[in-house]
XYZ file of C-alpha atoms in Angstrom:
756
model
C -5.852 23.106 54.826
C -4.073 24.797 57.737
C -2.597 22.519 60.385
C -2.908 19.277 58.396
C 0.490 19.213 56.686
C -0.868 20.283 53.321
C 1.921 22.617 52.170
C 4.744 20.198 53.155
C 2.880 17.458 51.314
C 2.648 19.692 48.208
C 6.380 20.445 48.577
C 7.285 16.743 48.649
C 4.911 15.977 45.780
C 6.485 18.710 43.660
C 9.922 17.276 44.336
C 8.798 13.811 43.306
C 7.499 15.143 39.959
C 10.359 17.551 39.227
C 8.177 20.643 39.588
C 9.441 24.149 40.411
C 7.435 27.038 41.850
C 5.844 27.745 45.217
C 2.879 27.092 47.536
C 1.320 29.391 50.136
C -1.805 29.928 52.197
C -3.926 32.953 51.379
C -7.464 34.207 51.896
C -8.815 31.736 49.337
C -7.171 28.652 50.851
C -3.993 27.254 49.263
C -2.447 28.706 46.096
C 0.207 26.865 44.079
C 2.191 28.143 41.114
C 3.848 25.190 39.378
C 6.331 25.122 36.482
C 7.628 22.132 34.572
C 7.185 19.940 31.490
C 3.557 19.334 30.535
C 3.533 15.590 31.389
C 5.032 16.318 34.819
C 2.506 19.076 35.469
C -0.381 16.803 34.486
C 0.854 14.085 36.836
C 1.373 16.636 39.620
C -2.160 18.050 39.251
C -3.654 14.529 39.257
C -1.723 13.607 42.399
C -2.881 16.774 44.172
C -6.491 15.668 43.824
C -6.011 11.951 44.302
C -4.196 11.578 47.610
C -4.237 14.607 49.953
C -3.164 14.209 53.616
C -5.681 12.198 55.703
C -7.133 15.216 57.515
C -7.250 17.554 54.514
C -10.624 18.454 53.008
C -10.506 19.881 49.479
C -13.795 21.734 49.061
C -12.958 23.108 45.611
C -10.114 22.676 43.143
C -9.409 24.864 40.110
C -6.485 24.977 37.729
C -5.483 27.370 34.943
C -2.476 28.021 32.715
C -0.061 30.839 33.644
C 2.953 32.341 31.903
C 6.166 30.371 32.258
C 9.094 31.623 34.296
C 12.366 30.186 35.610
C 11.723 28.075 38.729
C 14.768 25.982 39.620
C 13.273 24.916 42.982
C 9.950 24.534 44.744
C 9.387 26.692 47.834
C 6.925 27.089 50.696
C 6.469 30.854 50.904
C 5.009 32.834 53.826
C 1.251 33.308 53.930
C -0.133 36.580 52.657
C -1.439 38.852 55.419
C -5.187 39.144 55.067
C -8.222 40.330 56.940
C -9.753 36.958 56.123
C -8.290 34.705 58.795
C -10.745 31.840 58.562
C -8.502 29.432 56.675
C -6.302 28.991 59.751
C -8.592 27.025 62.095
C -7.760 23.317 62.129
C -9.506 20.553 64.071
C -7.801 18.155 66.497
C -6.521 14.998 64.805
C -6.029 11.458 66.097
C -2.492 10.127 66.474
C -1.126 8.958 63.127
C 0.549 5.554 62.505
C 4.017 7.105 62.144
C 3.829 8.729 65.589
C 2.454 5.512 67.074
C 5.476 3.635 65.750
C 7.774 6.169 67.393
C 6.201 5.946 70.857
C 6.391 2.144 70.613
C 10.057 2.012 69.545
C 12.557 1.821 72.460
C 15.260 3.171 70.147
C 13.304 6.305 69.245
C 13.837 9.544 71.153
C 10.051 9.861 71.600
C 9.604 6.368 73.028
C 6.570 6.422 75.360
C 6.345 10.212 75.099
C 2.651 11.080 75.557
C 2.734 14.378 73.607
C 4.166 13.056 70.342
C 2.605 14.588 67.203
C 3.344 15.743 63.669
C 1.620 17.645 60.854
C -0.730 14.683 60.367
C -1.959 14.475 63.962
C -2.235 16.053 67.381
C -4.049 18.923 69.074
C -5.070 21.928 67.003
C -8.294 23.792 67.847
C -8.111 22.998 71.560
C -4.657 24.611 71.992
C -5.213 27.640 69.716
C -5.240 30.926 71.639
C -5.459 33.231 68.634
C -4.926 33.162 64.928
C -3.184 32.583 62.636
C -2.503 29.061 63.857
C 1.198 29.466 64.610
C 3.070 28.237 67.663
C 3.223 31.636 69.434
C -0.585 31.724 69.256
C -1.038 28.334 70.934
C -0.609 26.988 74.441
C 2.678 25.459 73.198
C 4.268 28.933 73.231
C 5.905 28.452 76.675
C 7.786 25.371 75.436
C 10.907 26.377 73.526
C 11.891 23.691 71.039
C 15.210 21.913 71.525
C 17.634 21.858 68.558
C 16.389 18.469 67.346
C 12.732 19.552 67.387
C 13.595 22.915 65.828
C 15.402 21.160 63.003
C 12.325 19.034 62.280
C 10.062 22.070 62.480
C 12.197 24.044 60.022
C 12.747 21.355 57.394
C 10.148 21.234 54.567
C 11.064 17.620 53.866
C 10.265 16.546 57.438
C 6.763 15.473 58.419
C 7.014 17.818 61.416
C 7.596 20.872 59.255
C 5.538 23.609 60.926
C 3.872 21.117 63.278
C 2.941 23.754 65.849
C 2.640 21.369 68.869
C 5.970 19.671 68.032
C 7.695 18.473 71.205
C 9.833 15.777 72.751
C 10.804 14.718 76.314
C 13.652 17.242 76.303
C 11.635 20.393 75.544
C 7.936 19.629 75.672
C 5.122 19.224 78.159
C 5.443 16.735 80.982
C 3.028 14.357 82.700
C 2.608 13.683 86.417
C 0.321 11.955 88.884
C -1.466 13.963 91.576
C -3.616 13.241 94.588
C -7.084 14.833 94.916
C -5.556 17.655 96.990
C -3.306 18.556 94.048
C -0.062 17.291 95.532
C 2.293 15.682 93.014
C 2.897 11.985 93.690
C 6.470 10.908 92.950
C 6.477 8.298 90.183
C 9.064 7.444 87.529
C 6.255 6.276 85.249
C 2.939 8.096 85.891
C 1.124 6.181 83.137
C 2.010 2.756 84.541
C 1.133 3.954 88.048
C -2.254 5.195 86.819
C -2.845 1.885 85.016
C -2.030 -0.038 88.204
C -4.505 2.105 90.148
C -7.200 1.486 87.536
C -6.536 -2.244 87.820
C -7.159 -2.024 91.577
C -10.569 -0.415 91.006
C -9.625 3.269 91.375
C -11.156 6.150 89.435
C -8.607 8.334 87.638
C -9.184 11.788 86.129
C -7.194 11.890 82.877
C -6.398 15.167 81.116
C -6.828 14.641 77.382
C -6.985 16.876 74.291
C -10.187 18.814 74.914
C -10.747 18.243 78.604
C -10.751 15.626 81.338
C -12.060 12.087 81.260
C -13.058 10.099 84.300
C -11.614 6.639 83.778
C -12.157 3.307 85.462
C -11.792 -0.386 84.614
C -14.743 -1.130 82.317
C -14.584 -4.825 83.229
C -14.928 -4.164 86.991
C -18.614 -3.943 88.078
C -17.767 -2.400 91.450
C -15.592 0.328 89.896
C -18.219 1.220 87.281
C -20.976 1.310 89.906
C -18.858 3.518 92.167
C -18.188 5.922 89.305
C -21.953 6.170 88.699
C -22.549 7.000 92.348
C -19.814 9.623 92.527
C -20.673 11.220 89.171
C -24.425 11.193 90.030
C -25.301 9.473 86.785
C -28.190 7.036 87.133
C -28.437 4.928 83.978
C -27.097 6.976 81.072
C -24.453 4.838 79.325
C -20.741 5.411 79.718
C -18.358 5.452 76.750
C -15.696 2.752 76.625
C -12.229 3.151 75.114
C -10.673 0.030 73.604
C -6.962 -0.294 72.816
C -7.447 -1.079 69.117
C -9.986 -2.222 66.555
C -9.691 -5.877 67.550
C -10.431 -5.001 71.183
C -13.382 -2.860 70.064
C -14.756 -5.828 68.111
C -14.664 -7.901 71.295
C -17.051 -5.340 72.788
C -19.392 -4.550 69.880
C -20.626 -6.075 66.633
C -19.234 -3.674 64.059
C -20.053 -3.300 60.382
C -17.767 -1.692 57.805
C -19.166 1.811 58.341
C -18.751 1.560 62.118
C -15.154 0.390 61.710
C -14.497 3.302 59.362
C -15.887 5.776 61.915
C -13.787 4.297 64.713
C -10.599 4.571 62.638
C -11.296 8.032 61.184
C -9.070 10.971 62.136
C -12.006 12.437 64.096
C -12.159 9.351 66.397
C -15.754 9.776 67.615
C -17.528 7.593 70.111
C -19.447 5.106 67.931
C -22.772 3.707 69.126
C -22.991 0.038 68.170
C -24.627 -3.219 69.272
C -22.883 -4.684 72.308
C -21.771 -8.297 71.977
C -23.474 -10.639 74.477
C -19.975 -11.854 75.392
C -18.499 -8.346 75.712
C -15.908 -8.217 78.534
C -17.434 -5.138 80.154
C -19.564 -4.680 83.261
C -23.355 -4.494 82.730
C -23.373 -1.174 84.608
C -21.482 0.456 81.716
C -24.810 0.656 79.832
C -27.510 -0.802 82.116
C -30.431 -2.364 80.261
C -29.092 -1.095 76.946
C -27.997 -3.358 74.083
C -25.911 -0.533 72.621
C -22.476 0.529 73.763
C -20.520 3.672 72.931
C -17.031 2.540 71.980
C -14.058 4.610 70.845
C -10.392 4.150 70.082
C -7.461 6.092 71.561
C -6.868 9.405 69.789
C -3.872 10.791 71.737
C -0.553 9.099 72.580
C -1.453 9.303 76.268
C -4.532 7.159 75.615
C -2.574 4.590 73.617
C 0.001 4.276 76.377
C -2.596 4.099 79.161
C -4.688 1.454 77.385
C -1.590 -0.624 76.629
C -0.436 -0.427 80.249
C -3.914 -1.237 81.579
C -4.444 -4.263 79.370
C -8.237 -3.852 79.476
C -10.961 -1.555 78.120
C -11.553 1.569 80.174
C -14.626 3.650 80.825
C -13.774 7.115 79.503
C -16.617 9.450 80.417
C -16.706 13.239 80.494
C -14.874 14.762 83.452
C -17.787 16.468 85.179
C -20.707 15.959 87.478
C -23.948 15.357 85.622
C -25.309 18.581 84.063
C -22.005 20.469 84.559
C -19.610 21.499 81.765
C -16.518 19.447 81.017
C -13.515 20.277 83.241
C -10.498 21.282 81.152
C -7.963 23.108 83.343
C -5.857 21.505 86.078
C -6.977 23.735 88.941
C -10.603 23.547 87.842
C -10.477 19.743 87.588
C -8.916 19.400 91.034
C -11.614 21.633 92.516
C -14.584 20.031 90.749
C -13.541 16.387 90.474
C -11.786 15.843 93.817
C -14.892 14.128 95.176
C -15.008 11.738 92.217
C -11.442 10.828 91.252
C -8.960 8.966 93.449
C -6.033 10.106 91.308
C -5.329 12.750 88.661
C -3.140 12.218 85.600
C -2.132 15.790 84.763
C 0.094 17.597 82.290
C 1.212 21.176 81.715
C 0.078 21.674 78.116
C -2.876 23.969 78.670
C -6.212 23.406 76.938
C -7.509 26.707 75.621
C -10.934 25.542 74.418
C -12.849 22.682 76.018
C -14.130 20.216 73.434
C -15.989 17.063 74.401
C -15.854 13.805 72.448
C -17.988 13.558 69.328
C -20.572 10.787 68.968
C -21.609 9.041 65.753
C -23.885 6.203 64.732
C -24.651 4.293 61.554
C -28.322 4.877 60.734
C -30.014 3.105 57.836
C -26.659 2.252 56.277
C -25.087 5.712 56.535
C -22.876 7.309 59.224
C -24.501 10.176 61.130
C -22.785 12.490 63.619
C -25.167 12.818 66.568
C -22.857 14.984 68.700
C -20.465 17.176 66.740
C -17.457 18.295 68.733
C -13.804 17.198 68.986
C -12.337 16.237 65.621
C -15.092 17.929 63.620
C -15.062 21.409 65.178
C -14.322 24.004 63.875
C -14.383 22.558 60.363
C -16.663 24.754 58.259
C -19.795 23.691 56.408
C -20.452 25.153 52.967
C -23.872 26.773 53.319
C -26.537 26.710 50.625
C -26.419 30.505 50.293
C -23.770 33.108 51.098
C -24.060 35.055 54.353
C -24.224 38.687 53.287
C -23.618 39.755 56.895
C -21.964 37.698 59.663
C -24.604 35.762 61.621
C -24.506 34.300 65.124
C -27.122 31.613 65.728
C -27.498 30.868 69.432
C -28.899 27.335 69.285
C -31.317 25.534 71.571
C -31.606 24.803 75.275
C -30.611 21.121 75.175
C -27.534 19.666 73.472
C -26.588 23.227 72.634
C -24.175 24.256 69.956
C -24.000 27.689 68.383
C -23.162 28.620 64.805
C -21.305 31.515 63.172
C -22.074 32.109 59.505
C -19.482 34.109 57.566
C -19.297 34.557 53.778
C -20.139 31.141 52.308
C -19.341 29.043 55.367
C -21.092 28.077 58.591
C -18.998 27.186 61.647
C -20.699 25.124 64.349
C -19.117 25.505 67.764
C -18.226 22.592 70.042
C -20.892 20.690 71.949
C -21.847 22.742 75.020
C -24.582 20.542 76.483
C -27.787 21.501 78.252
C -27.983 25.188 79.196
C -29.597 24.560 82.556
C -27.062 25.893 85.049
C -24.758 28.876 85.474
C -21.513 26.967 84.853
C -22.674 25.629 81.487
C -24.055 29.023 80.486
C -20.694 30.665 81.252
C -18.926 27.989 79.201
C -21.328 28.794 76.356
C -20.539 32.522 76.522
C -16.801 31.901 76.549
C -16.982 29.461 73.633
C -18.817 32.037 71.501
C -16.259 34.723 72.373
C -13.391 32.432 71.350
C -14.977 31.433 68.049
C -15.665 35.069 67.179
C -12.002 35.813 67.872
C -10.719 32.843 65.874
C -12.870 33.806 62.902
C -11.955 37.460 63.237
C -15.596 38.424 62.884
C -18.251 40.423 64.674
C -21.831 39.230 64.094
C -24.312 41.671 62.602
C -27.366 39.374 62.702
C -28.381 37.331 65.769
C -30.674 34.298 65.369
C -32.452 32.593 68.257
C -35.230 30.142 69.129
C -38.801 31.350 69.652
C -38.919 29.947 73.201
C -38.562 32.937 75.570
C -37.281 30.850 78.494
C -34.321 29.228 76.726
C -31.076 30.613 78.131
C -29.798 30.768 74.558
C -32.739 33.041 73.700
C -32.041 35.264 76.690
C -28.390 35.421 75.686
C -29.386 36.456 72.138
C -31.776 39.155 73.332
C -29.078 40.503 75.650
C -26.544 40.932 72.825
C -25.942 44.538 71.714
C -26.555 43.878 68.014
C -29.926 45.403 67.036
C -30.679 43.042 64.130
C -32.256 39.908 65.637
C -34.384 37.170 64.053
C -36.564 34.702 65.985
C -36.665 31.275 64.325
C -39.253 28.549 64.850
C -37.614 25.384 66.174
C -38.786 22.889 63.544
C -38.266 25.244 60.636
C -34.663 25.486 61.870
C -34.349 21.676 61.970
C -35.484 21.346 58.357
C -33.238 24.163 57.143
C -30.220 22.705 58.970
C -30.495 19.574 56.834
C -31.050 21.696 53.728
C -27.956 23.797 54.446
C -25.797 20.738 55.100
C -26.638 19.482 51.606
C -26.468 22.872 49.892
C -30.202 22.944 49.140
C -32.142 26.178 48.630
C -35.665 24.756 48.761
C -38.527 24.535 48.836
C -38.651 21.074 50.389
C -41.113 18.924 52.273
C -39.603 18.894 55.744
C -40.400 16.138 58.224
C -39.402 17.509 61.631
C -39.873 14.987 64.454
C -38.573 15.551 67.968
C -39.714 15.804 71.581
C -40.671 19.438 71.754
C -40.151 22.900 70.334
C -42.286 25.989 70.705
C -44.673 26.558 67.818
C -45.916 29.872 66.510
C -49.291 29.153 68.144
C -47.702 28.854 71.595
C -48.078 25.052 71.732
C -45.339 22.439 71.885
C -44.744 21.144 68.353
C -42.644 18.157 67.373
C -44.547 16.043 64.832
C -44.475 18.438 61.890
C -44.727 18.183 58.128
C -43.608 21.534 56.727
C -43.152 22.871 53.242
C -40.252 25.247 53.625
C -37.465 27.301 52.211
C -35.208 29.658 54.165
C -37.633 32.588 54.371
C -41.042 30.938 54.790
C -42.780 27.735 55.778
C -46.251 26.212 55.807
C -47.333 23.727 58.469
C -49.021 21.061 56.344
C -49.624 18.397 58.990
C -48.988 17.574 62.638
C -49.656 14.819 65.175
C -52.684 14.809 67.451
C -51.284 16.185 70.723
C -50.720 14.265 73.944
C -51.601 16.089 77.170
C -48.694 16.295 79.603
C -50.248 15.539 82.976
C -48.202 17.686 85.328
C -46.466 19.706 82.612
C -42.709 19.137 82.316
C -42.876 16.545 85.125
C -44.441 14.178 82.578
C -41.294 14.226 80.446
C -39.400 12.587 83.311
C -42.262 10.515 84.736
C -43.280 8.939 81.443
C -46.197 6.983 82.928
C -48.013 10.345 82.947
C -47.728 10.496 79.145
C -48.957 6.910 78.914
C -52.090 7.576 80.976
C -52.809 10.723 78.940
C -52.454 8.781 75.682
C -54.848 6.076 76.896
C -57.253 8.583 78.394
C -57.556 10.203 74.969
C -57.782 6.938 73.027
C -60.405 5.356 75.303
C -62.369 8.544 76.097
C -61.450 8.320 79.775
C -62.449 4.645 80.180
C -58.922 3.310 80.655
C -58.434 -0.328 81.776
C -55.588 0.555 84.146
C -56.123 -2.567 86.264
C -55.177 -4.761 83.289
C -51.963 -2.914 82.387
C -48.803 -3.826 84.297
C -47.321 -0.330 84.108
C -49.931 1.228 86.361
C -49.530 -1.401 89.095
C -46.136 0.221 89.812
C -47.562 3.737 90.136
C -48.883 4.948 93.496
C -52.695 4.890 93.375
C -52.977 8.453 94.669
C -50.552 9.819 92.035
C -52.437 8.028 89.290
C -55.766 9.387 90.539
C -54.409 12.934 90.698
C -53.021 12.699 87.151
C -56.361 11.436 85.811
C -58.223 14.191 87.627
C -55.886 16.787 86.068
C -56.602 15.335 82.623
C -60.345 15.361 83.233
C -60.296 18.973 84.410
C -57.719 20.171 81.872
C -55.541 21.614 84.650
C -51.748 21.772 84.100
C -51.968 19.485 81.074
C -50.355 21.363 78.180
C -50.723 19.815 74.733
C -47.612 18.381 73.071
C -47.510 17.380 69.396
C -44.027 15.803 69.576
C -43.403 12.370 68.076
C -40.909 11.882 70.901
C -43.825 12.047 73.330
C -45.511 9.158 71.482
C -42.337 7.097 71.771
C -42.201 7.853 75.498
C -45.878 7.084 76.086
C -46.108 3.850 74.084
C -42.664 2.704 75.223
C -43.608 3.275 78.870
C -46.849 1.379 78.346
C -45.370 -1.700 76.684
C -42.052 -1.862 78.551
C -43.520 -1.034 81.959
C -41.229 1.981 82.378
C -42.454 4.606 84.817
C -39.508 6.970 84.535
C -36.959 8.245 82.024
C -33.577 8.477 83.749
C -32.003 10.504 80.939
C -33.302 12.266 77.870
C -34.504 9.860 75.199
C -34.002 6.719 77.315
C -37.474 5.232 76.858
C -37.615 6.099 73.161
C -34.222 4.452 72.653
C -35.216 1.297 74.522
C -38.521 1.161 72.633
C -36.651 1.325 69.336
C -34.192 -1.372 70.361
C -37.011 -3.661 71.549
C -38.477 -4.024 68.038
C -38.479 -7.325 66.149
C -36.838 -6.384 62.825
C -38.660 -9.173 60.973
C -42.170 -8.065 61.987
C -43.945 -6.260 59.139
C -47.398 -5.705 60.649
C -48.820 -2.254 61.260
C -51.792 -0.562 62.905
C -54.488 1.642 61.468
C -54.594 5.416 61.830
C -56.650 8.325 60.593
C -55.909 11.757 59.191
C -58.269 14.501 60.269
C -58.881 17.464 57.967
C -60.029 20.824 59.192
C -58.938 24.407 59.485
C -55.183 24.594 59.582
C -52.876 21.589 59.141
C -53.962 17.980 58.739
C -53.794 16.062 62.035
C -52.505 12.513 62.265
C -54.738 10.591 64.668
C -53.117 7.467 66.141
C -55.975 6.642 68.528
C -57.055 3.587 66.472
C -53.475 2.276 66.693
C -53.319 2.936 70.435
C -56.543 1.040 71.079
C -55.353 -1.958 69.059
C -51.882 -2.153 70.544
C -53.268 -1.784 74.075
C -55.518 -4.749 73.406
C -52.540 -6.723 72.128
C -50.514 -5.796 75.194
C -53.272 -7.006 77.535
C -53.556 -10.199 75.452
C -49.878 -10.970 75.967
C -48.426 -9.964 72.584
C -44.714 -9.316 73.055
C -43.220 -5.840 73.310
C -40.923 -6.761 70.389
C -43.865 -7.300 68.048
C -45.774 -4.245 69.284
C -42.694 -2.031 68.940
C -42.078 -3.178 65.367
C -45.710 -2.624 64.396
C -45.651 0.827 66.024
C -42.525 1.824 64.063
C -44.032 0.460 60.846
C -47.184 2.467 61.502
C -45.280 5.707 62.044
C -43.308 5.158 58.842
C -46.470 4.477 56.839
C -48.251 7.463 58.379
C -45.270 9.740 57.649
C -45.106 8.677 54.021
C -48.865 9.141 53.748
C -48.592 12.708 55.007
C -45.650 13.352 52.699
C -47.672 12.114 49.739
C -50.520 14.467 50.673
C -48.015 17.330 50.719
C -46.558 16.275 47.368
C -50.001 16.222 45.757
C -50.603 19.717 47.044
C -47.203 21.371 46.593
C -45.504 19.342 43.885
C -42.663 16.867 43.512
C -40.350 18.308 46.180
C -37.404 16.655 47.942
C -38.214 15.226 51.388
C -35.931 16.257 54.259
C -35.835 14.303 57.552
C -34.667 16.223 60.627
C -35.105 16.320 64.394
C -33.921 14.088 67.213
C -36.385 11.287 66.411
C -34.399 10.606 63.248
C -31.588 9.241 65.380
C -33.913 6.196 65.509
C -32.459 3.748 62.952
C -35.544 1.564 62.530
C -37.868 4.468 61.754
C -35.403 5.922 59.240
C -34.900 2.513 57.606
C -38.649 2.027 57.235
C -39.231 5.503 55.779
C -36.279 5.364 53.379
C -37.036 1.763 52.394
C -40.720 2.371 51.681
C -40.447 5.758 49.954
C -41.203 5.504 46.257
C -38.394 5.519 43.720
C -39.455 8.992 42.624
C -39.083 10.445 46.121
C -35.734 11.995 47.006
C -35.178 11.567 50.758
C -32.436 13.729 52.305
C -31.098 13.259 55.831
C -28.282 14.434 58.049
C -24.705 13.165 57.928
C -22.090 15.530 59.408
C -24.581 17.805 61.200
C -26.610 16.262 64.050
C -30.316 15.741 63.303
C -31.153 16.695 66.904
C -30.776 20.021 68.660
C -26.993 19.890 68.245
C -27.506 20.871 64.608
C -30.316 23.373 65.139
C -28.092 26.484 65.098
C -27.088 25.853 61.483
C -30.741 26.115 60.461
C -31.203 29.249 62.554
C -28.199 30.857 60.863
C -29.264 30.270 57.264
C -32.857 31.307 57.983
C -31.862 34.564 59.696
C -29.443 35.416 56.896
C -32.050 34.773 54.203
C -34.738 36.738 56.035
C -32.484 39.790 56.386
C -31.275 39.504 52.809
C -34.895 39.376 51.585
C -35.662 42.570 53.479
C -38.115 40.830 55.773
C -38.446 41.367 59.495
C -39.291 37.736 60.219
C -40.010 34.379 58.631
C -43.265 34.263 56.671
C -45.591 31.515 57.881
C -48.107 30.494 55.242
C -51.446 29.314 56.593
C -52.583 25.893 55.363
C -56.368 26.011 55.203
């Protein structure tokens, strides 16, 4: 409730209903004592539940009678001091309509002021230095409010009552334009000057709420291509910011759920189908029918988009693989070789926080990158954390998680922990979250993989109580925790890779699991990675391994277009490695099947960014095709093994016969859905009528989810992610609840039941 205008709203509501009493924050959340006639009290209680402020989240509401007492007025009283400081961490909120009207009104004192905010909007988490969330503990502390702002801040009837970032042109932060060497460029209107530069094809680094964006004219092919060259970003799509919903609908075909996401207070980037007539350069998302579109979420963005008169690329302010730049001096040092101009301000960002990303999957919104707007909003866990837990997350798309009492707090998106700068950003983000929560972890959870930097970080922590968690068990339990489930469940964990307890790369797993134990019921027949990790980038290597297995080494490479684009010597070396079993580790991941079959049918030799081929293979499918291929399930010691070799032989024949990639892709997706449901049914017969949980990065694939959900029987409860990413960005939540349960049960580690 803190930082969203809840207490002032209660104050105004009490006045409207003639209620006396008081409201305050305390360790439990918000407490109200209300006195008045019974009909007025009933109406007041109903209104409290019916229409809270837009950013407020009421997790629980209880009401009881108390003794009457004289209460001639209603007051907002100071918060009780408490060791429990967790109620005071708000998320950043998009600019509200009232503030937008002010910055658009020439008669208003905040006309065109880019730092306008109120209790319903503005920066929160990203400017907090310490807690409680009061102005002296934010980066607004250096800005002393003028009398007009102080009057607003002090008046309970004003919508800026206790708006900690409250400011105006007289007393607040200022904006300026700078050259790449840091020198301030004289300009009476820095926003209009930046917009003019963007219109001429320049690249501008823009300081936002949680860090810097690199902006350019999204309609200018030369500008977009130049930004790709300077940022060293081959083909991964850029996000586009549109001025308003109508402009966003010119770019993408949006359904009701996608519109709702775009307009939400979190303002994520929304992945949607690009319109063929979209007024943006093809290089924004080369070869990709999707586009990531978002709306302005800070006054600066609204003003810049209005002045530009066109959609803008708004991509993270960094070089590829580096953390987001968020301080002025850091941005000037790191982005000087990319940006032609810098739009800077002097309101410091305390915690970097990248844009969140969401997508509508099988008719339901799913957050696929959880960061600005959502962080640090807590998630009610399925079970209480008896001791504070720090879960360190994965290597890729890293987020961490702190579990305290009954709540799990996922940190902001960190990214891939593959260089020193990102690792340092990860360390600092954990330190800040520990400080904001006022907690010191007792239990440390980490991934089994010994080479993950997150694992090394965990093992280097001083806390002696540490729990190693298997990757796919964590995926399943993350979805369980998000929905408050205790288990057991049948968990379907599909991704690219994660270290299994047998030392192999898992990723096509059917588990029966609760928080303290799991059984591996089924898995996918592994694909050999010819050249090890090199095959994940050079996806033709996965394709040749898949065919080599399906055709027992007798692969018709001369009849498949993909291999005509691979150097003959490289192909021969890869086949020799497969024949000899040298540097060809086995990988069970479903993501590897998407890469291999997608490479084969689309003629793709390389994946330019993680998940590219799988994404393109999904988008290639004909949605009206309902055919499928055959498969087998092998029984033996250990888990069942799904054998797709019959499907691979058939689809290869179709490919050589000229059947379209659209038809083959659809049939492949239909086959995977049918095979998954078949394996689930085998697990249900063996373990009972359990809920089915879908987790892992593969379940960001809408078609596969639609097929599984659509074809599951009416008696099968299928649970999937919503506010926690299904990929590795949500993994830490699963690690946290598992580690807590293991320690609480008095175990040393998770129990793995053997399926014989």
